mmCIF file of C-alpha atoms and ligand atoms in Angstrom:
data_model
loop_
_atom_site.group_PDB
_atom_site.id
_atom_site.type_symbol
_atom_site.label_atom_id
_atom_site.label_comp_id
_atom_site.label_asym_id
_atom_site.label_seq_id
_atom_site.Cartn_x
_atom_site.Cartn_y
_atom_site.Cartn_z
ATOM 1 C CA MET A 150 12.827 -17.643 1.808
ATOM 2 C CA SER A 151 10.555 -15.117 0.198
ATOM 3 C CA ARG A 152 6.890 -15.943 0.001
ATOM 4 C CA PHE A 153 6.828 -14.038 -3.264
ATOM 5 C CA PRO A 154 9.953 -15.302 -5.023
ATOM 6 C CA ASP A 155 8.869 -14.402 -8.551
ATOM 7 C CA THR A 156 8.173 -10.737 -7.942
ATOM 8 C CA ARG A 157 8.861 -8.440 -10.870
ATOM 9 C CA PHE A 158 7.928 -4.978 -12.047
ATOM 10 C CA ILE A 159 5.320 -5.111 -14.831
ATOM 11 C CA LEU A 160 4.439 -1.550 -15.833
ATOM 12 C CA SER A 161 3.621 2.016 -14.817
ATOM 13 C CA ALA A 162 0.173 3.247 -15.788
ATOM 14 C CA ALA A 163 -1.092 6.802 -16.098
ATOM 15 C CA SER A 164 -4.521 5.780 -17.325
ATOM 16 C CA PRO A 165 -6.818 2.767 -17.028
ATOM 17 C CA ALA A 166 -6.174 1.860 -20.665
ATOM 18 C CA GLN A 167 -2.636 0.965 -19.652
ATOM 19 C CA PHE A 168 -3.607 -1.314 -16.751
ATOM 20 C CA PRO A 169 -2.783 -5.003 -17.010
ATOM 21 C CA ALA A 170 -5.742 -7.327 -17.683
ATOM 22 C CA ASP A 171 -8.276 -7.463 -14.843
ATOM 23 C CA ARG A 172 -7.566 -11.110 -14.046
ATOM 24 C CA GLY A 173 -6.630 -12.960 -10.889
ATOM 25 C CA ALA A 174 -6.053 -10.895 -7.758
ATOM 26 C CA GLU A 175 -4.353 -7.654 -6.873
ATOM 27 C CA VAL A 176 -3.722 -5.586 -3.750
ATOM 28 C CA ALA A 177 -3.135 -1.817 -3.733
ATOM 29 C CA PHE A 178 -0.579 -0.126 -1.458
ATOM 30 C CA ALA A 179 -1.190 3.508 -0.594
ATOM 31 C CA GLY A 180 -0.127 6.141 1.884
ATOM 32 C CA ARG A 181 0.934 9.720 2.335
ATOM 33 C CA SER A 182 4.257 10.583 0.745
ATOM 34 C CA ASN A 183 7.096 9.631 3.061
ATOM 35 C CA ALA A 184 4.934 7.365 5.259
ATOM 36 C CA GLY A 185 7.269 4.449 4.508
ATOM 37 C CA LYS A 186 5.305 2.759 1.710
ATOM 38 C CA SER A 187 8.247 1.900 -0.546
ATOM 39 C CA SER A 188 10.212 0.491 2.362
ATOM 40 C CA ALA A 189 7.174 -1.564 3.411
ATOM 41 C CA ILE A 190 6.687 -2.992 -0.099
ATOM 42 C CA ASN A 191 10.357 -3.895 -0.306
ATOM 43 C CA ALA A 192 10.315 -5.555 3.126
ATOM 44 C CA ILE A 193 7.092 -7.498 2.523
ATOM 45 C CA LEU A 194 8.067 -8.721 -0.931
ATOM 46 C CA VAL A 195 11.696 -9.180 0.187
ATOM 47 C CA ARG A 196 12.987 -7.291 -2.824
ATOM 48 C CA HIS A 197 15.343 -4.560 -1.820
ATOM 49 C CA GLY A 198 14.998 -1.669 -4.161
ATOM 50 C CA LEU A 199 11.914 -3.065 -5.902
ATOM 51 C CA ALA A 200 9.646 -0.161 -5.074
ATOM 52 C CA ARG A 201 12.449 2.209 -6.001
ATOM 53 C CA THR A 202 11.117 1.665 -9.500
ATOM 54 C CA SER A 203 8.076 3.649 -8.416
ATOM 55 C CA LYS A 204 10.305 6.535 -7.360
ATOM 56 C CA LEU A 205 12.088 6.988 -10.647
ATOM 57 C CA PRO A 206 11.517 10.397 -12.196
ATOM 58 C CA GLY A 207 8.174 10.477 -13.945
ATOM 59 C CA ARG A 208 6.805 7.440 -12.126
ATOM 60 C CA THR A 209 5.894 8.886 -8.742
ATOM 61 C CA ARG A 210 2.487 10.042 -9.965
ATOM 62 C CA LEU A 211 1.749 6.794 -11.785
ATOM 63 C CA LEU A 212 0.281 3.499 -10.668
ATOM 64 C CA ASN A 213 3.112 0.978 -10.619
ATOM 65 C CA PHE A 214 2.159 -2.686 -11.042
ATOM 66 C CA PHE A 215 4.278 -5.572 -9.767
ATOM 67 C CA GLU A 216 3.603 -9.215 -10.438
ATOM 68 C CA VAL A 217 4.106 -11.315 -7.300
ATOM 69 C CA GLY A 218 2.861 -14.620 -8.743
ATOM 70 C CA GLU A 219 0.795 -15.819 -11.670
ATOM 71 C CA ASP A 220 -2.012 -13.278 -12.127
ATOM 72 C CA ARG A 221 -1.194 -11.930 -8.678
ATOM 73 C CA ARG A 222 -0.287 -8.272 -8.445
ATOM 74 C CA VAL A 223 0.683 -5.504 -6.062
ATOM 75 C CA VAL A 224 -0.183 -1.975 -7.195
ATOM 76 C CA ASP A 225 1.885 0.860 -5.767
ATOM 77 C CA LEU A 226 -0.279 4.004 -5.797
ATOM 78 C CA PRO A 227 1.093 7.548 -5.928
ATOM 79 C CA GLY A 228 1.846 8.943 -2.473
ATOM 80 C CA TYR A 229 -0.749 11.514 -1.527
ATOM 81 C CA GLY A 230 -0.396 14.748 0.364
ATOM 82 C CA TYR A 231 1.596 16.354 -2.402
ATOM 83 C CA ALA A 232 0.886 20.015 -1.846
ATOM 84 C CA ARG A 233 2.598 20.709 -5.130
ATOM 85 C CA ALA A 234 0.775 18.239 -7.348
ATOM 86 C CA SER A 235 -0.605 20.289 -10.188
ATOM 87 C CA ASP A 236 -4.215 20.128 -11.303
ATOM 88 C CA SER A 237 -3.190 18.514 -14.562
ATOM 89 C CA GLU A 238 -1.288 15.795 -12.703
ATOM 90 C CA ARG A 239 -4.254 15.128 -10.463
ATOM 91 C CA ALA A 240 -6.520 15.060 -13.471
ATOM 92 C CA THR A 241 -4.410 12.156 -14.716
ATOM 93 C CA TRP A 242 -4.021 9.992 -11.663
ATOM 94 C CA GLU A 243 -7.249 10.514 -9.795
ATOM 95 C CA PRO A 244 -9.393 8.881 -12.505
ATOM 96 C CA ALA A 245 -6.796 6.121 -12.749
ATOM 97 C CA ILE A 246 -7.114 5.388 -9.043
ATOM 98 C CA ASP A 247 -10.875 5.490 -9.384
ATOM 99 C CA ALA A 248 -10.728 2.964 -12.203
ATOM 100 C CA LEU A 249 -8.682 0.649 -10.004
ATOM 101 C CA ARG A 250 -11.599 0.396 -7.612
ATOM 102 C CA ALA A 251 -13.822 -0.882 -10.395
ATOM 103 C CA ARG A 252 -11.561 -3.857 -11.063
ATOM 104 C CA SER A 253 -12.896 -7.201 -9.954
ATOM 105 C CA SER A 254 -9.354 -8.396 -9.243
ATOM 106 C CA LEU A 255 -8.836 -5.711 -6.552
ATOM 107 C CA ARG A 256 -8.961 -7.630 -3.276
ATOM 108 C CA GLY A 257 -8.016 -4.870 -0.937
ATOM 109 C CA LEU A 258 -5.843 -2.057 0.272
ATOM 110 C CA TYR A 259 -2.705 -1.848 2.372
ATOM 111 C CA LEU A 260 -2.630 1.589 3.903
ATOM 112 C CA ILE A 261 0.752 2.752 5.138
ATOM 113 C CA VAL A 262 0.615 5.311 7.938
ATOM 114 C CA ASP A 263 3.529 6.874 9.788
ATOM 115 C CA ALA A 264 3.005 5.520 13.321
ATOM 116 C CA ARG A 265 4.103 8.799 14.880
ATOM 117 C CA ARG A 266 1.613 10.791 12.855
ATOM 118 C CA GLY A 267 -1.336 8.408 13.103
ATOM 119 C CA LEU A 268 -4.345 8.292 10.795
ATOM 120 C CA THR A 269 -5.088 11.514 8.936
ATOM 121 C CA ALA A 270 -8.300 12.655 7.278
ATOM 122 C CA ALA A 271 -6.792 11.746 3.904
ATOM 123 C CA ASP A 272 -6.107 8.202 5.158
ATOM 124 C CA GLN A 273 -9.694 7.852 6.364
ATOM 125 C CA GLN A 274 -10.963 9.127 3.025
ATOM 126 C CA LEU A 275 -8.999 6.480 1.212
ATOM 127 C CA ILE A 276 -10.455 3.774 3.456
ATOM 128 C CA GLU A 277 -13.936 5.034 2.655
ATOM 129 C CA TRP A 278 -13.035 5.127 -1.006
ATOM 130 C CA VAL A 279 -12.086 1.464 -1.031
ATOM 131 C CA ASP A 280 -15.136 0.618 1.151
ATOM 132 C CA PRO A 281 -14.131 -1.807 3.903
ATOM 133 C CA THR A 282 -17.506 -3.548 3.709
ATOM 134 C CA GLN A 283 -16.671 -4.616 0.149
ATOM 135 C CA ARG A 284 -12.925 -5.149 0.309
ATOM 136 C CA TYR A 285 -10.150 -5.860 2.757
ATOM 137 C CA VAL A 286 -8.271 -3.002 4.345
ATOM 138 C CA HIS A 287 -5.095 -3.523 6.393
ATOM 139 C CA VAL A 288 -3.263 -0.623 8.016
ATOM 140 C CA LEU A 289 0.476 -0.689 8.697
ATOM 141 C CA LEU A 290 1.603 1.720 11.406
ATOM 142 C CA ALA A 291 5.031 2.161 9.881
ATOM 143 C CA LYS A 292 8.379 3.230 11.387
ATOM 144 C CA ALA A 293 7.257 1.686 14.694
ATOM 145 C CA ASP A 294 10.929 1.497 15.688
ATOM 146 C CA LYS A 295 10.693 5.214 16.406
ATOM 147 C CA LEU A 296 8.260 4.513 19.246
ATOM 148 C CA SER A 297 8.848 2.917 22.618
ATOM 149 C CA ARG A 298 6.991 -0.298 23.336
ATOM 150 C CA ALA A 299 4.420 1.555 25.450
ATOM 151 C CA GLU A 300 3.943 4.248 22.802
ATOM 152 C CA GLY A 301 3.528 1.540 20.166
ATOM 153 C CA ARG A 302 0.802 -0.157 22.192
ATOM 154 C CA SER A 303 -0.984 3.127 22.697
ATOM 155 C CA VAL A 304 -0.779 4.136 18.997
ATOM 156 C CA LEU A 305 -2.089 0.712 17.991
ATOM 157 C CA GLN A 306 -5.001 0.944 20.412
ATOM 158 C CA HIS A 307 -5.860 4.444 19.306
ATOM 159 C CA ALA A 308 -5.780 3.512 15.606
ATOM 160 C CA SER A 309 -7.919 0.390 16.174
ATOM 161 C CA ALA A 310 -10.537 2.518 17.902
ATOM 162 C CA GLN A 311 -10.593 4.976 14.977
ATOM 163 C CA LEU A 312 -10.935 2.376 12.254
ATOM 164 C CA ALA A 313 -14.142 1.061 10.731
ATOM 165 C CA ARG A 314 -15.241 -2.442 11.613
ATOM 166 C CA GLY A 315 -13.408 -5.077 9.620
ATOM 167 C CA VAL A 316 -10.293 -2.976 9.048
ATOM 168 C CA THR A 317 -7.197 -4.619 10.531
ATOM 169 C CA VAL A 318 -4.140 -2.796 11.839
ATOM 170 C CA GLN A 319 -0.655 -3.665 13.043
ATOM 171 C CA LEU A 320 2.644 -2.080 14.029
ATOM 172 C CA PHE A 321 5.316 -2.292 11.345
ATOM 173 C CA SER A 322 8.969 -1.427 10.907
ATOM 174 C CA ALA A 323 10.802 -2.124 7.672
ATOM 175 C CA LEU A 324 14.007 -1.029 9.385
ATOM 176 C CA ARG A 325 13.791 -3.457 12.303
ATOM 177 C CA GLY A 326 11.680 -6.150 10.656
ATOM 178 C CA VAL A 327 8.810 -5.615 13.093
ATOM 179 C CA GLY A 328 5.535 -7.112 11.868
ATOM 180 C CA VAL A 329 6.905 -8.067 8.453
ATOM 181 C CA GLU A 330 5.829 -11.682 8.778
ATOM 182 C CA GLU A 331 2.312 -10.721 9.856
ATOM 183 C CA ALA A 332 2.033 -8.339 6.886
ATOM 184 C CA GLN A 333 3.262 -11.049 4.518
ATOM 185 C CA GLU A 334 0.741 -13.536 5.865
ATOM 186 C CA VAL A 335 -2.164 -11.146 5.370
ATOM 187 C CA LEU A 336 -1.079 -10.343 1.818
ATOM 188 C CA GLU A 337 -0.632 -14.008 0.978
ATOM 189 C CA THR A 338 -4.116 -14.818 2.276
ATOM 190 C CA TRP A 339 -5.754 -12.023 0.285
ATOM 191 C CA LEU A 340 -4.000 -13.049 -2.924
ATOM 192 C CA LYS A 341 -4.923 -16.744 -2.668
HETATM 193 P P1 GDP B 194 7.317 6.474 0.896
HETATM 194 O O1 GDP B 194 7.497 7.869 0.394
HETATM 195 O O2 GDP B 194 6.026 6.327 1.625
HETATM 196 O O3 GDP B 194 7.502 5.421 -0.145
HETATM 197 O O4 GDP B 194 8.408 6.253 2.043
HETATM 198 P P2 GDP B 194 9.860 5.583 2.025
HETATM 199 O O5 GDP B 194 9.778 4.120 2.165
HETATM 200 O O6 GDP B 194 10.648 6.098 0.859
HETATM 201 O O7 GDP B 194 10.432 6.157 3.393
HETATM 202 C C1 GDP B 194 10.430 7.530 3.700
HETATM 203 C C2 GDP B 194 11.521 7.802 4.717
HETATM 204 O O8 GDP B 194 11.248 7.093 5.912
HETATM 205 C C3 GDP B 194 12.894 7.341 4.261
HETATM 206 O O9 GDP B 194 13.838 8.273 4.742
HETATM 207 C C4 GDP B 194 13.072 6.007 4.937
HETATM 208 O O10 GDP B 194 14.417 5.686 5.176
HETATM 209 C C5 GDP B 194 12.309 6.200 6.234
HETATM 210 N N1 GDP B 194 11.755 4.910 6.706
HETATM 211 C C6 GDP B 194 11.016 4.029 5.982
HETATM 212 N N2 GDP B 194 10.697 2.948 6.730
HETATM 213 C C7 GDP B 194 11.258 3.135 7.945
HETATM 214 C C8 GDP B 194 11.282 2.371 9.164
HETATM 215 O O11 GDP B 194 10.733 1.266 9.301
HETATM 216 N N3 GDP B 194 11.928 2.951 10.229
HETATM 217 C C9 GDP B 194 12.539 4.156 10.149
HETATM 218 N N4 GDP B 194 13.130 4.630 11.257
HETATM 219 N N5 GDP B 194 12.548 4.887 9.031
HETATM 220 C C10 GDP B 194 11.929 4.397 7.931
#
């Protein structure tokens, strides 16, 4: 049984004017392109193909909002690390992401990191941006199935040591279902 049985896509926003009303609670999902964010969203919300919506042409640089319950939302942010993103594209989505931070409904951030790559400077910047003293931050070390058990333990330890106080972190694999329940529990708690 899904914990979020009523999940549906609401809208894609290029600018704050298009955001849904700042009511209830929402959680942002972010990560470098290809880190496994879409697969993580699909696995956590138990909606195969849901986050594919965010990958449709023209939507990858937008903020995609999903409703996961009454006035409860997940916001899929554009994948970062696009070397090719043009200045004009950045000029559109950077202010939009900034505006998200000003919303009182924003409870926190799920940061998706490729477990083999570990935390990058861009990931750390995003954590600072959201400010872990003000909001929740939970890191998913994704594609953990590509690591041995010992490697997984070591990557988890290393990431924990690098993260600011209060930031939580776990191993995750959408492919093998590793850590999905833990990730669902955290999300459910934040959205209460
Ligand atoms: P996004 O760009 O961050 O949204 O990443 P995607 O979810 O689209 O995944 C990027 C690539 O990584 C795809 O080829 C996925 O099949 C692969 N991938 C995603 N999650 C996993 C996982 O848990 N294990 C493995 N082995 N591959 C994964």
